[in-house]
Phi, psi and omega in degrees: 000125187276153172294148177294141176279161170282164182301324183289347184263351185275163180289124183297326184296342178255017173252162178282153181254107183273005184293341176290342175272305175212138181291342182197168175297324179299319179294325176300310182295326176297320179296319178298315182294323181281340182287320183302312179298327178296320178294316180297319178298316179300312180298318181296325183277334188243337183301126180080007187236011181272074186256345183220165186296317184299314179296319181297320180298315179299316182296315181295321180293323176290324176298321178299317180296319178296318180298321179295325180287333180283333185304306181296330178298308180295321184290316181300314180294315182296315182290325177299318180289324179296328180291328179198099182296339184273350184287122185297320181294322178294324177296323178292319177300316181297317179297315180297318179296316180299318182293316182288329176294318177296320178298315178300313181299316181294311186285344180249003182297338181297333185301306181295320181298315182288323179296318181288342177279346180285158173296144183299336178296326178292319178296322177294324178294325176300318180294328178290313182291328182222082182304332181290352177259008184299315181294321177302313181292317179298319178294325177297316181294327175297330182277344189306315181298343186247007181282140181259176177306142182308322180293321178294318179300321180293319179297314179300319178296323180296331182270008187301321180291326178292320181295338176278357183306313182304317180295319179295320178295318178303313181295323179295315178298313186294313191259342184245318189273327185279119175251109183279347177063227179230166172224163184253136174207136182054035178074012182238140173276125184243128178298142182232136176205172175303314183296317182288324181293309183283340181283316181209337187288323183289345176243020186296141182290335179279117187297320180295316178297313183299311184288321178294323177297316180299316181296314181295318181297312182294320180298321180288320177302318184303328180295339183248013188295323185286321176297315182293321178294322177296321177297314180296322180297325176298318178299315182295321178295320178298314180295319179295315180297316179296317179301314181293315181302320185274354173087023175280152181287333180206165176297322179298318177300317180299315183286329178283336182304315181292339180273352183060044182227144178265170184294332181299314180294322181295308184292323180300318181300317182285312187294317182293321181288319177301321184272314190265331180278329185310314181301321179294317181289331175291324175297320179296319178298319178297322178296316176303314181299315183292312183299323183267000176064037180275139176290322181227135174271111182257162180306320184284358177265352190292337184258009176285147180288153179290321182217079185298332182294338182268359179272117181286149169279153186212139179275166178299318182291323178295329179299328178298318181296314179300315183291320177300317180295316184290324185261007182303328181297342180283350174103166186296320182297317180295316179293329175300319177297316180301313183289327174297323180302321177285310188292325187257013175058055172276350189245135176256104186270333194290162171249129178209163179299139175083355181286144178300146182277169177072210179214149176205167175234127174253130186235076182295134178295134175096347175235241180213166181290159172230141183237133173252132178207154175246101191288130180248000181068020175253152184301332178305326182296337178294323176295318180298315181292321176299321178301308183292327175292337172295318174298315181300314180297325178301304187276340171299320178283311184296319182295331179282333186264333188241162175282171187299332179283334189252359189286327188270125179280170177303145177305330180302326185265347191306321186273359179292310180296328181288312180289334175301317180296324177297320179294319178297321178296314181297315180299319180297314181297321180291323181290338187249026177213139174250001181283116183299327179292317179292320178299320178295322178296317180298312182295319178294328176292321177300319181284309188284338179251297185296302185280321179297312183300314187271325186253354176241294181308304184285329179291320177293329170301315184294318180295320176294315181299321179298320178293324178298316182292333174296318176297316182298318180291342174268013179060035177264140173285153182244120179245170184304317181299319178297315182294320177298317181296315181296316183294317180297321180297316181294314180298317182295321180297320183288315188268344177059217182272000184278345181226130176281121181274095185296150173300129185112338179297328182294343181278001180304331179301337182285346189268345191258127176281351187297336183291348178261012184234031180073209181274063181277318190305319184289340184289342176297312180290328177296315178296319181291331175299313178295317182295323180298313179296319183292320181294327175294322176297317181298318180297321185270329187253337181072228190302318180302321179292321178297318178300319176299318182294321178295324175297322177297313181300319182289341183287339178055233182259019182282349179227159179284166177303320179298317181291320178297316179296322178299320177301330179271002179083022183238128181257099182271008173279352178245171179270003184300310180299322180293317177299317180298320179294314181297319177297322180296318178298319176301319178294323178295320178294320175304314182295322177298317179297318179295313180297323179295318177298318179297316183291322185276347181183000000 
């Protein structure tokens, strides 16, 4: 296993091309410098003057133009830093972007304050004069009960870059300060890092390598647990203070408000999966244990593949063919977006020091999406890339159809288009193979990657996160020991006696950036619930179902999660879709058991 290269040593053709945002860092700084006077001019012309609908419409449209100009600034800086957190120039870009974003938020905060001070009849008149601003005004009215004095709103906006501090500190600790060194397995010293552990070591087929990597990784994490817990506690205090200031009954209410979701939907997602999915996943764990001949099924064994010998290696170019074939049903326009992503270097495939872990898609308004992934040449990465291209396809469509204020859907719905693509990929692979070993690999991948990742890994994050917020709402400080106890309790409840929860498993909370993004973790399973139902429709109905789904993608944030799901023919106000998904996972485990019996004898 090779040491990670520096960013300057990797192949440029497999990195993303940020020139569509700005051709150079100098062009970025020029944009930052020219943006500030535009904001000042806007504030000077409109602050204290939003007294009638006509003036308000002009102001909102100019605000929209400013917001569109800020998008590439933030995206260029963010993606540069994601490619290499250690790069000094990227850190400077990030600082400049953060400062100008805070300035914009502060200097334009008066718009919402003054609009909400108007009589509601004036706001309704705005919607008549400019129907495309209706969603903006409706969202504003939802915020009215929680709006603070205009001076307070301006101060809070001025501190926006400071409020992002905990997340930035977390990333610095995670990606820059922690040196994992090497660990020994089978008499060999193996380099260890976040990228190598999460990329292949935590699921390595060799038990000694897998378990030794987990031990070394966990031992090193433990050395930073108090710093990481302190950083996380700052985030929690910020959320608690904001929740109290704005008059929400709890932090959970505050965080769900922006998602347009009630507590019933939130708790149902967590409770049903913790209770009803656990038995199916325990059966899967037992199958892994039996197939691999393990004496004990340990926590660090859960991500090993069922049949690693049946997983094909795949090149980046071959991945395009698989994805094109699997997503062909989405239509020519969608496939055009996919192929542009490859041809125009929207995707960052390489592995290098300082690169952000995991995978993500950034979809800046006015340009095109960008995807970060660390390619391992294993077939599993095709599912990951299909997932991120689902995000790309979502906002590629929404950004073209909606204005900058309306393009982004609720966080509750964000993971539906991405997991939908994973389902299409799995269905395609199953339909085009009669090999029982390959079929078993595909089904085990659906469980171990698509469903495990979204309905176990992230769901256990959500169950743990809910317990943390209960402490926060009781005005309790959160320390490393508390977080370890809560995480271990949640993991143990889900896996029961079927999996040994190894010392170090409780430190999993230190690995996830999602805790700095509000109530994000539970939305993965929520999105996959919608995607499971929708993919079944596509399989049975074909093009009419796809057309419905494309309409959903184009709707962006103009509708609530419930309304978007209804457009797809899924009623998430009931537990029916969630039950159907859990039953489907049970059927997949049944099929794995049958295929294993067939293969073994």
